């Protein structure tokens, strides 16, 4: 690109969209603290007392179902949003997800029995997946290439803000004398963040890449010109270059692929390669055990000998560290690179899980405070590496490897894989810890070790490249290259852009661009 361009418009859009990230993080995290509230167990007729064998077994089954149904809803939400976002645009999809999220949160807070609560978790999971897929896609489509990792990484950082807020709200609610307030108030706040998102969505622009893909380049240019306006660049070459690249690549993609359905992610060779890479990246996260620990952190800490109040405090501190780690991950991701970051993170996690398993095996159920405290410390070490190197990276990577005309579908599939991968672990985690104890941790040592090798072998690096140029590393055509041009090549390109390739008024070229796209469609039909 001509130069790095980061405007206040970019920042404002990212921060507004991150309300969706907070919504997802809060939705997902609040259940881990809800199951740490004794008053919730009492109201729902459940127990944490293993001496009540029959009821205890039933309770573990219900909690596993609650965790699992959120993930099941998210699988459907991820697949749905891929189609809906491409058909109706990013803005309408965000608004729809926010409304569904409000309904799900309200139903949870007002639940009168456990069946209603389970259904509400499914609805909330559906909406949460829509948001967790949409936000990184939208940010990726408006972010300058050189800092795309930083900006898209705010999605991962802010959904950890949602985790953190949920944890500390639960801590505060725990000390209320009102038994109903203990768990209903934290759940009710699930509606707050999507309500705020509904307000901000109104002024957000539509994704310029989506507009170009729908044959509306004049509207796309107006948005790009505002997003990348720079008073030091009177010709606005940065915006013009990007517009030229986007419109050229869109025409090339339509000529190559035409209309693409979800099925084409698996039947077209170059899309299939991307889909398999995204599947690997998203599977590696639940196979690492992070979400199981996220969801069960209160129970895990309690199992190491801490009472309910201390468990909630320690889990809130753990989530807060994860939040700090995710912001750090976003900050250096563009320098460190996507694949290297994931490999470092997973290797660090494996080390800490090995030590954690050894401590639980030797000292679990004892009163050795020093050893049990060390067990908690290992959980903190785990999240330092996962939050600091992985949690943000996976969303950045999967949001950028798919071409524009199929990006929402590809990201939707990725999110569905993420929650599908979580489903067996979340369903089995409560029972697994209760029945085989420390041996359950072996899953999160063996599987990540295998995945590290696969990530190194199969995943290409994407840092620094524009979304259109990433096509090249998957052996697709790149219509216009802007990264790593020589000064002479840059001057020649800018001269052609200003002399008529795009024109001094890119809006005037919209009919020409439409004709290019129509020609591509005619060729495909023939």
Coordinates of C-alpha atoms in Angstrom, one line a residue:
X1 CA 0.0 0.0 0.0
X2 CA 1.1 3.6 -0.4
X3 CA 1.5 4.1 3.4
X4 CA 0.0 3.0 6.7
X5 CA -3.4 4.5 7.2
X6 CA -5.1 4.4 10.6
X7 CA -7.9 6.9 11.1
X8 CA -10.2 7.7 13.9
X9 CA -12.9 6.3 11.8
X10 CA -11.1 2.9 11.9
X11 CA -10.8 3.1 15.7
X12 CA -14.4 4.1 16.2
X13 CA -15.7 1.3 14.0
X14 CA -13.5 -1.3 15.8
X15 CA -14.5 -0.1 19.3
X16 CA -18.2 -0.1 18.3
X17 CA -18.0 -3.6 16.8
X18 CA -16.2 -4.9 19.9
X19 CA -19.5 -4.5 21.8
X20 CA -20.3 -7.7 19.9
X21 CA -17.1 -9.2 21.1
X22 CA -18.0 -8.3 24.7
X23 CA -21.4 -9.8 24.2
X24 CA -19.9 -13.1 23.1
X25 CA -17.4 -13.2 25.9
X26 CA -19.9 -12.3 28.6
X27 CA -22.5 -14.9 27.2
X28 CA -19.9 -17.6 27.2
X29 CA -18.2 -16.8 30.5
X30 CA -21.2 -16.1 32.7
X31 CA -22.2 -19.8 33.0
X32 CA -18.8 -20.7 34.5
X33 CA -19.6 -18.3 37.4
X34 CA -23.3 -19.2 37.5
X35 CA -22.4 -22.8 38.3
X36 CA -20.2 -21.4 41.1
X37 CA -23.2 -19.8 42.8
X38 CA -24.7 -22.1 45.5
X39 CA -28.1 -20.2 45.3
X40 CA -28.4 -21.2 41.6
X41 CA -28.0 -24.9 42.5
X42 CA -30.6 -24.6 45.2
X43 CA -33.1 -22.8 43.0
X44 CA -32.6 -25.3 40.1
X45 CA -32.8 -28.3 42.5
X46 CA -29.2 -29.4 41.8
X47 CA -26.3 -30.2 44.2
X48 CA -22.5 -30.2 44.3
X49 CA -22.5 -32.6 47.2
X50 CA -21.1 -36.0 46.1
X51 CA -22.6 -37.7 49.2
X52 CA -26.0 -37.3 47.5
X53 CA -25.0 -39.8 44.8
X54 CA -28.1 -39.9 42.7
X55 CA -28.8 -36.1 42.7
X56 CA -25.0 -35.4 42.3
X57 CA -24.9 -37.6 39.1
X58 CA -28.0 -35.9 37.8
X59 CA -26.6 -32.4 38.5
X60 CA -23.3 -33.2 36.7
X61 CA -25.4 -34.4 33.7
X62 CA -27.5 -31.2 33.7
X63 CA -24.4 -28.9 33.9
X64 CA -22.8 -30.8 31.0
X65 CA -26.0 -30.3 29.0
X66 CA -26.1 -26.6 29.8
X67 CA -22.5 -26.2 28.6
X68 CA -23.1 -28.4 25.6
X69 CA -26.4 -26.8 24.4
X70 CA -24.7 -23.4 24.3
X71 CA -22.1 -24.9 21.9
X72 CA -24.8 -26.7 19.9
X73 CA -26.7 -23.4 19.4
X74 CA -23.4 -21.9 18.4
X75 CA -22.7 -24.5 15.7
X76 CA -26.1 -23.6 14.1
X77 CA -25.5 -19.9 14.5
X78 CA -22.0 -20.1 12.9
X79 CA -23.4 -21.9 9.8
X80 CA -26.4 -19.6 9.6
X81 CA -24.4 -16.4 9.8
X82 CA -22.2 -17.4 6.8
X83 CA -25.2 -17.4 4.5
X84 CA -27.1 -14.6 6.1
X85 CA -24.2 -12.2 6.2
X86 CA -23.4 -12.7 2.5
X87 CA -27.0 -12.4 1.5
X88 CA -28.0 -9.4 3.6
X89 CA -24.8 -7.7 4.6
X90 CA -22.7 -7.3 7.7
X91 CA -24.8 -4.6 9.3
X92 CA -28.1 -6.4 9.2
X93 CA -26.5 -9.5 10.4
X94 CA -25.0 -7.7 13.4
X95 CA -28.4 -6.3 14.3
X96 CA -30.1 -9.6 14.0
X97 CA -27.5 -11.3 16.2
X98 CA -27.9 -8.6 18.8
X99 CA -31.7 -9.0 19.0
X100 CA -31.4 -12.8 19.3
X101 CA -28.8 -12.3 22.0
X102 CA -31.1 -10.0 24.0
X103 CA -33.9 -12.6 23.9
X104 CA -31.6 -15.4 25.1
X105 CA -30.1 -13.3 27.9
X106 CA -33.6 -12.2 29.1
X107 CA -34.8 -15.8 29.1
X108 CA -31.9 -17.0 31.2
X109 CA -32.3 -14.3 33.8
X110 CA -36.0 -15.0 34.0
X111 CA -35.7 -18.8 34.0
X112 CA -38.1 -20.5 36.4
X113 CA -36.8 -24.1 36.0
X114 CA -33.7 -25.8 34.5
X115 CA -35.4 -26.7 31.2
X116 CA -36.1 -23.1 30.4
X117 CA -32.5 -22.3 31.3
X118 CA -31.2 -24.9 28.9
X119 CA -33.3 -23.6 26.0
X120 CA -32.2 -20.1 26.7
X121 CA -28.5 -21.1 26.6
X122 CA -29.1 -22.7 23.2
X123 CA -30.6 -19.4 21.9
X124 CA -27.8 -17.3 23.4
X125 CA -25.2 -19.7 21.9
X126 CA -26.8 -19.2 18.4
X127 CA -26.5 -15.4 18.7
X128 CA -23.0 -15.5 20.3
X129 CA -21.7 -17.5 17.3
X130 CA -23.1 -15.0 14.9
X131 CA -21.3 -12.2 16.7
X132 CA -18.0 -14.0 17.2
X133 CA -18.0 -14.8 13.4
X134 CA -19.2 -11.4 12.2
X135 CA -17.0 -9.0 14.2
X136 CA -13.5 -10.3 13.0
X137 CA -14.8 -10.5 9.4
X138 CA -16.0 -6.9 9.4
X139 CA -12.9 -5.6 11.0
X140 CA -10.6 -7.5 8.6
X141 CA -12.5 -6.0 5.7
X142 CA -11.9 -2.4 6.8
X143 CA -8.4 -2.7 8.4
X144 CA -5.1 -1.7 6.7
X145 CA -3.0 -4.8 6.0
X146 CA 0.0 -3.7 8.1
X147 CA -2.0 -3.4 11.3
X148 CA -4.8 -5.9 10.5
X149 CA -3.6 -8.2 13.3
X150 CA -3.8 -5.4 15.8
X151 CA -7.3 -4.3 14.8
X152 CA -8.9 -7.7 14.3
X153 CA -7.0 -8.8 17.4
X154 CA -9.2 -6.4 19.4
X155 CA -12.0 -8.8 18.9
X156 CA -10.2 -11.5 20.9
X157 CA -9.1 -8.9 23.5
X158 CA -12.6 -7.5 24.0
X159 CA -14.3 -10.8 24.3
X160 CA -11.9 -11.4 27.2
X161 CA -13.2 -8.1 28.5
X162 CA -16.6 -9.8 28.5
X163 CA -15.1 -12.8 30.3
X164 CA -13.5 -10.4 32.9
X165 CA -16.6 -8.3 33.5
X166 CA -18.7 -11.5 33.9
X167 CA -16.3 -12.9 36.5
X168 CA -16.1 -9.7 38.6
X169 CA -19.9 -9.1 38.4
X170 CA -20.3 -12.7 39.7
X171 CA -17.9 -12.0 42.6
X172 CA -19.9 -8.9 43.6
X173 CA -23.2 -10.6 43.3
X174 CA -22.1 -13.5 45.4
X175 CA -22.0 -11.3 48.5
X176 CA -25.6 -10.1 48.1
X177 CA -28.0 -11.3 50.7
X178 CA -30.7 -11.7 48.0
X179 CA -30.5 -15.3 46.8
X180 CA -32.2 -14.6 43.5
X181 CA -30.0 -11.5 42.8
X182 CA -26.9 -13.7 43.3
X183 CA -27.4 -15.4 39.9
X184 CA -30.2 -13.5 38.1
X185 CA -28.5 -10.1 38.0
X186 CA -25.3 -11.4 36.3
X187 CA -27.3 -13.3 33.7
X188 CA -29.5 -10.2 33.0
X189 CA -26.5 -8.2 32.0
X190 CA -26.2 -10.5 28.9
X191 CA -28.8 -8.2 27.4
X192 CA -26.9 -4.9 28.0
X193 CA -24.0 -5.3 25.5
X194 CA -26.2 -6.3 22.5
X195 CA -28.5 -3.4 23.4
X196 CA -25.6 -1.0 23.1
X197 CA -24.5 -2.7 19.9
X198 CA -28.0 -2.1 18.4
X199 CA -27.5 1.6 19.1
X200 CA -24.0 1.9 17.5
X201 CA -24.8 -0.3 14.5
X202 CA -27.0 2.5 13.1
X203 CA -24.1 4.7 12.2
X204 CA -21.6 2.0 11.2
X205 CA -20.9 1.8 7.4
X206 CA -21.4 -1.4 5.5
X207 CA -18.3 -3.4 4.6
X208 CA -16.8 -1.9 1.4
X209 CA -15.7 -5.3 0.2
X210 CA -19.2 -6.7 0.6
X211 CA -20.6 -3.7 -1.3
X212 CA -18.1 -4.3 -4.2
X213 CA -19.1 -8.0 -4.2
X214 CA -22.7 -7.0 -4.6
X215 CA -22.0 -4.7 -7.5
X216 CA -22.1 -1.4 -5.6
X217 CA -18.6 0.0 -6.0
X218 CA -19.7 3.7 -5.8
X219 CA -20.9 3.2 -2.3
X220 CA -17.8 1.2 -1.4
X221 CA -15.5 4.0 -2.6
X222 CA -17.3 6.6 -0.5
X223 CA -16.7 4.5 2.6
X224 CA -13.1 3.7 1.8
X225 CA -12.4 7.3 1.1
X226 CA -13.6 8.2 4.6
X227 CA -12.0 5.3 6.3
X228 CA -8.5 6.0 4.9
X229 CA -8.7 9.7 4.4
X230 CA -5.3 11.3 5.1
X231 CA -4.7 15.1 4.9
X232 CA -1.0 14.4 4.2
X233 CA -2.0 12.5 1.1
X234 CA -3.9 14.9 -1.2
X235 CA -4.3 12.3 -3.9
X236 CA -5.6 9.8 -1.4
X237 CA -3.5 7.1 -3.0
X238 CA -3.8 4.7 -0.2
X239 CA -7.6 4.5 -0.6
X240 CA -7.4 4.5 -4.4
X241 CA -4.9 1.7 -4.4
X242 CA -7.1 -0.4 -2.1
X243 CA -10.2 0.4 -4.1
X244 CA -8.4 -0.7 -7.3
X245 CA -7.2 -3.9 -5.7
X246 CA -10.6 -4.8 -4.2
X247 CA -12.6 -4.2 -7.4
X248 CA -10.0 -6.0 -9.5
X249 CA -9.9 -9.0 -7.2
X250 CA -13.6 -9.2 -6.9
X251 CA -14.0 -9.3 -10.7
X252 CA -11.3 -12.0 -10.9
X253 CA -12.9 -14.1 -8.2
X254 CA -16.3 -13.9 -9.8
X255 CA -14.7 -15.0 -13.1
X256 CA -13.0 -17.9 -11.4
X257 CA -15.8 -19.0 -9.0
X258 CA -19.1 -17.3 -9.7
X259 CA -21.6 -17.7 -6.9
X260 CA -20.2 -19.8 -4.1
X261 CA -22.2 -21.8 -1.6
X262 CA -21.2 -23.4 1.7
X263 CA -20.7 -26.7 -0.2
X264 CA -18.1 -25.2 -2.5
X265 CA -15.8 -24.7 0.6
X266 CA -15.3 -28.5 0.3
X267 CA -15.6 -29.1 -3.5
X268 CA -13.4 -26.4 -5.0
X269 CA -9.7 -27.3 -4.4
X270 CA -8.3 -23.9 -3.4
X271 CA -11.2 -23.2 -1.2
X272 CA -11.0 -26.7 0.3
X273 CA -7.4 -26.1 1.3
X274 CA -8.4 -22.9 3.1
X275 CA -11.3 -24.7 4.8
X276 CA -9.0 -27.6 6.0
X277 CA -6.5 -25.1 7.4
X278 CA -9.3 -23.1 9.2
X279 CA -10.7 -26.4 10.5
X280 CA -7.3 -27.4 11.9
X281 CA -6.8 -23.9 13.5
X282 CA -10.2 -23.9 15.2
X283 CA -10.0 -27.6 16.3
X284 CA -6.6 -27.0 17.9
X285 CA -8.1 -24.5 20.4
X286 CA -10.7 -26.8 22.1
X287 CA -8.3 -29.7 21.8
X288 CA -5.9 -27.6 23.9
X289 CA -8.4 -27.6 26.8
X290 CA -8.7 -23.9 27.1
X291 CA -12.5 -23.7 26.9
X292 CA -12.9 -26.6 29.3
X293 CA -10.8 -24.7 31.8
X294 CA -12.6 -21.4 31.1
X295 CA -15.9 -23.0 31.7
X296 CA -14.9 -25.0 34.8
X297 CA -12.4 -22.7 36.4
X298 CA -14.5 -22.1 39.5
X299 CA -15.0 -25.8 39.9
X300 CA -11.4 -26.6 39.2
X301 CA -10.1 -24.1 41.8
X302 CA -12.7 -25.4 44.3
X303 CA -11.4 -28.9 43.6
X304 CA -8.0 -27.8 44.7
X305 CA -9.3 -27.0 48.2
X306 CA -10.5 -23.4 48.0
X307 CA -14.0 -22.4 49.3
X308 CA -16.7 -20.8 47.1
X309 CA -15.7 -17.2 47.7
X310 CA -12.0 -17.8 47.2
X311 CA -12.7 -19.8 44.1
X312 CA -14.7 -17.0 42.5
X313 CA -12.0 -14.5 43.4
X314 CA -9.2 -16.7 41.9
X315 CA -11.3 -17.4 38.8
X316 CA -11.9 -13.7 38.3
X317 CA -8.2 -13.0 38.6
X318 CA -7.5 -15.8 36.1
X319 CA -9.9 -14.3 33.6
X320 CA -8.4 -10.8 34.1
X321 CA -4.9 -12.2 33.3
X322 CA -6.3 -13.8 30.2
X323 CA -7.8 -10.4 29.2
X324 CA -4.4 -8.7 29.6
X325 CA -2.8 -11.5 27.6
X326 CA -5.2 -11.1 24.7
X327 CA -4.5 -7.4 24.4
X328 CA -0.8 -8.2 24.4
X329 CA -1.4 -10.9 21.7
X330 CA -3.1 -8.3 19.5
X331 CA -0.4 -5.8 20.0
X332 CA 2.6 -7.9 18.7
X333 CA 0.7 -10.2 16.4
X334 CA 1.7 -8.2 13.2
X335 CA 5.3 -8.5 14.2
X336 CA 5.5 -12.0 15.5
X337 CA 3.2 -13.6 12.9
X338 CA 0.2 -15.8 13.1
X339 CA 1.6 -19.3 12.9
X340 CA 4.6 -18.6 15.2
X341 CA 2.3 -17.1 17.8
X342 CA 0.1 -20.2 17.8
X343 CA 3.0 -22.6 18.1
X344 CA 4.6 -20.7 21.0
X345 CA 1.3 -20.5 22.8
X346 CA 0.4 -24.2 22.5
X347 CA 3.9 -25.4 23.5
X348 CA 3.7 -23.2 26.6
X349 CA 0.2 -24.6 27.5
X350 CA 1.4 -28.2 27.1
X351 CA 4.2 -27.6 29.7
X352 CA 1.8 -26.1 32.3
X353 CA -0.8 -28.8 31.8
X354 CA 1.8 -31.5 32.3
X355 CA 2.8 -29.9 35.6
X356 CA -0.9 -29.4 36.6
X357 CA -1.7 -33.0 35.9
X358 CA 1.2 -34.1 38.1
X359 CA 0.1 -31.9 41.0
X360 CA -3.5 -33.0 40.8
X361 CA -2.5 -36.7 40.6
X362 CA -0.2 -36.4 43.7
X363 CA -2.0 -33.9 45.9
X364 CA -5.6 -33.7 44.7
X365 CA -8.0 -34.2 47.6
X366 CA -5.2 -33.5 50.2
X367 CA -4.8 -30.6 52.5
X368 CA -1.3 -29.7 51.2
X369 CA -1.9 -26.0 50.7
X370 CA 1.5 -25.3 49.1
X371 CA 1.0 -28.0 46.5
X372 CA -2.6 -27.0 45.8
X373 CA -1.6 -23.3 45.5
X374 CA 1.0 -24.4 43.0
X375 CA -1.8 -26.2 41.1
X376 CA -3.7 -22.9 40.8
X377 CA -0.4 -21.2 39.7
X378 CA -0.1 -23.7 36.8
X379 CA -3.6 -22.7 35.7
X380 CA -2.4 -19.1 35.6
X381 CA 0.7 -20.1 33.7
X382 CA -1.5 -21.9 31.2
X383 CA -3.7 -18.9 30.5
X384 CA -0.6 -16.6 30.2
X385 CA 0.5 -18.6 27.1
X386 CA -3.0 -19.3 25.7
X387 CA -4.2 -15.7 26.1
X388 CA -0.9 -14.2 25.2
X389 CA -0.3 -16.1 22.0
X390 CA -3.4 -18.1 20.8
X391 CA -6.8 -16.8 21.8
X392 CA -6.7 -13.7 19.6
X393 CA -4.6 -15.2 16.8
X394 CA -7.1 -17.9 15.8
X395 CA -9.8 -15.4 15.0
X396 CA -7.5 -13.1 13.1
X397 CA -6.1 -16.0 11.0
X398 CA -9.4 -17.5 10.0
X399 CA -11.0 -14.2 9.2
X400 CA -8.3 -13.4 6.6
X401 CA -7.5 -16.6 4.8
X402 CA -10.8 -16.7 2.8
X403 CA -11.5 -14.5 -0.2
X404 CA -14.2 -11.8 0.1
X405 CA -17.0 -13.6 -1.7
X406 CA -16.8 -16.5 0.7
X407 CA -15.2 -14.9 3.8
X408 CA -18.4 -14.9 5.9
X409 CA -19.2 -18.5 5.0
X410 CA -15.6 -19.6 5.7
X411 CA -15.6 -17.8 9.1
X412 CA -19.0 -19.2 9.9
X413 CA -17.7 -22.7 9.2
X414 CA -14.7 -22.0 11.4
X415 CA -16.8 -20.9 14.3
X416 CA -19.0 -23.9 13.9
X417 CA -15.9 -26.1 14.0
X418 CA -14.7 -24.3 17.1
X419 CA -17.9 -25.0 19.0
X420 CA -18.3 -28.5 17.5
X421 CA -14.8 -29.2 18.8
X422 CA -15.8 -27.9 22.2
X423 CA -19.0 -29.9 22.4
X424 CA -17.5 -33.3 23.4
X425 CA -15.1 -31.8 25.9
X426 CA -17.7 -29.6 27.6
X427 CA -20.2 -32.4 27.7
X428 CA -17.7 -34.7 29.3
X429 CA -15.6 -32.4 31.4
X430 CA -17.7 -32.3 34.6
X431 CA -18.2 -36.1 34.6
X432 CA -14.6 -36.6 33.5
X433 CA -13.1 -34.7 36.3
X434 CA -15.4 -36.4 38.8
X435 CA -14.6 -39.9 37.6
X436 CA -11.0 -40.1 36.3
X437 CA -9.6 -36.9 37.9
X438 CA -6.1 -35.9 36.7
X439 CA -6.1 -38.4 33.8
X440 CA -8.6 -36.2 32.0
X441 CA -5.7 -33.7 31.6
X442 CA -3.9 -36.2 29.4
X443 CA -6.2 -35.3 26.6
X444 CA -4.9 -31.7 26.7
X445 CA -1.3 -32.9 26.5
X446 CA -1.4 -35.5 23.7
X447 CA -3.8 -33.7 21.3
X448 CA -2.1 -30.2 21.4
X449 CA 1.3 -31.9 20.8
X450 CA -0.1 -33.5 17.6
X451 CA -1.7 -30.2 16.6
X452 CA 1.5 -28.2 16.9
X453 CA 3.2 -30.4 14.3
X454 CA 0.2 -30.0 12.0
X455 CA 0.0 -26.3 12.3
X456 CA 3.7 -25.9 11.4
X457 CA 3.3 -28.2 8.4
X458 CA 0.0 -27.0 6.9
X459 CA -0.6 -23.4 7.9
X460 CA 1.0 -20.6 5.7
X461 CA 1.9 -17.2 7.2
X462 CA -0.3 -14.3 6.3
X463 CA 1.1 -11.3 8.2
X464 CA 1.6 -8.1 6.3
X465 CA -0.4 -9.1 3.2
X466 CA -3.6 -7.5 2.0
X467 CA -6.7 -9.8 2.1
X468 CA -6.6 -10.0 -1.7
X469 CA -2.9 -10.9 -1.8
X470 CA -3.4 -13.8 0.7
X471 CA -5.1 -15.5 -2.3
X472 CA -1.6 -16.1 -3.7
X473 CA -0.4 -18.3 -0.8
X474 CA -3.3 -20.6 -1.5
X475 CA -2.4 -20.7 -5.2
X476 CA -5.2 -18.5 -6.4
X477 CA -4.9 -15.6 -8.8
X478 CA -3.9 -12.2 -7.3
X479 CA -5.3 -9.6 -9.6
X480 CA -3.3 -6.7 -8.2
X481 CA -0.2 -6.8 -5.9
X482 CA 0.5 -3.8 -3.7
X483 CA 2.7 -5.3 -1.0
X484 CA 6.6 -5.2 -1.4
X485 CA 6.5 -3.1 -4.6
X486 CA 9.7 -1.3 -5.6
X487 CA 9.5 2.5 -5.6
X488 CA 9.5 2.4 -9.4
X489 CA 6.7 -0.1 -9.5
X490 CA 4.8 1.9 -7.0
X491 CA 5.1 5.1 -9.0
X492 CA 4.0 3.4 -12.2
X493 CA 1.0 1.9 -10.5
X494 CA 0.0 5.2 -8.8
X495 CA 0.4 7.0 -12.1
X496 CA -1.9 4.5 -13.9
X497 CA -4.4 4.8 -11.1
X498 CA -4.5 8.5 -11.3
X499 CA -4.5 8.6 -15.1
X500 CA -7.5 6.4 -15.5
X501 CA -7.1 2.8 -14.3
X502 CA -9.4 3.9 -11.4
X503 CA -9.6 7.6 -12.3
X504 CA -9.4 10.8 -10.2
X505 CA -13.0 10.2 -9.2
X506 CA -13.4 6.4 -8.6
X507 CA -17.1 6.8 -8.3
X508 CA -17.2 7.6 -12.0
X509 CA -15.7 4.2 -12.7
X510 CA -18.6 2.3 -11.0
X511 CA -20.4 1.6 -14.3
X512 CA -17.2 0.3 -15.8
X513 CA -16.7 -2.0 -12.8
X514 CA -20.2 -3.2 -13.0
X515 CA -19.7 -4.1 -16.7
X516 CA -16.5 -6.0 -15.8
X517 CA -18.5 -8.1 -13.2
X518 CA -21.4 -8.6 -15.6
X519 CA -18.9 -9.8 -18.3
X520 CA -17.5 -12.3 -15.9
X521 CA -21.0 -13.6 -15.1
X522 CA -21.8 -13.9 -18.8
X523 CA -18.6 -15.9 -19.4
X524 CA -19.5 -18.2 -16.6
X525 CA -23.0 -18.7 -17.9
X526 CA -21.7 -19.6 -21.3

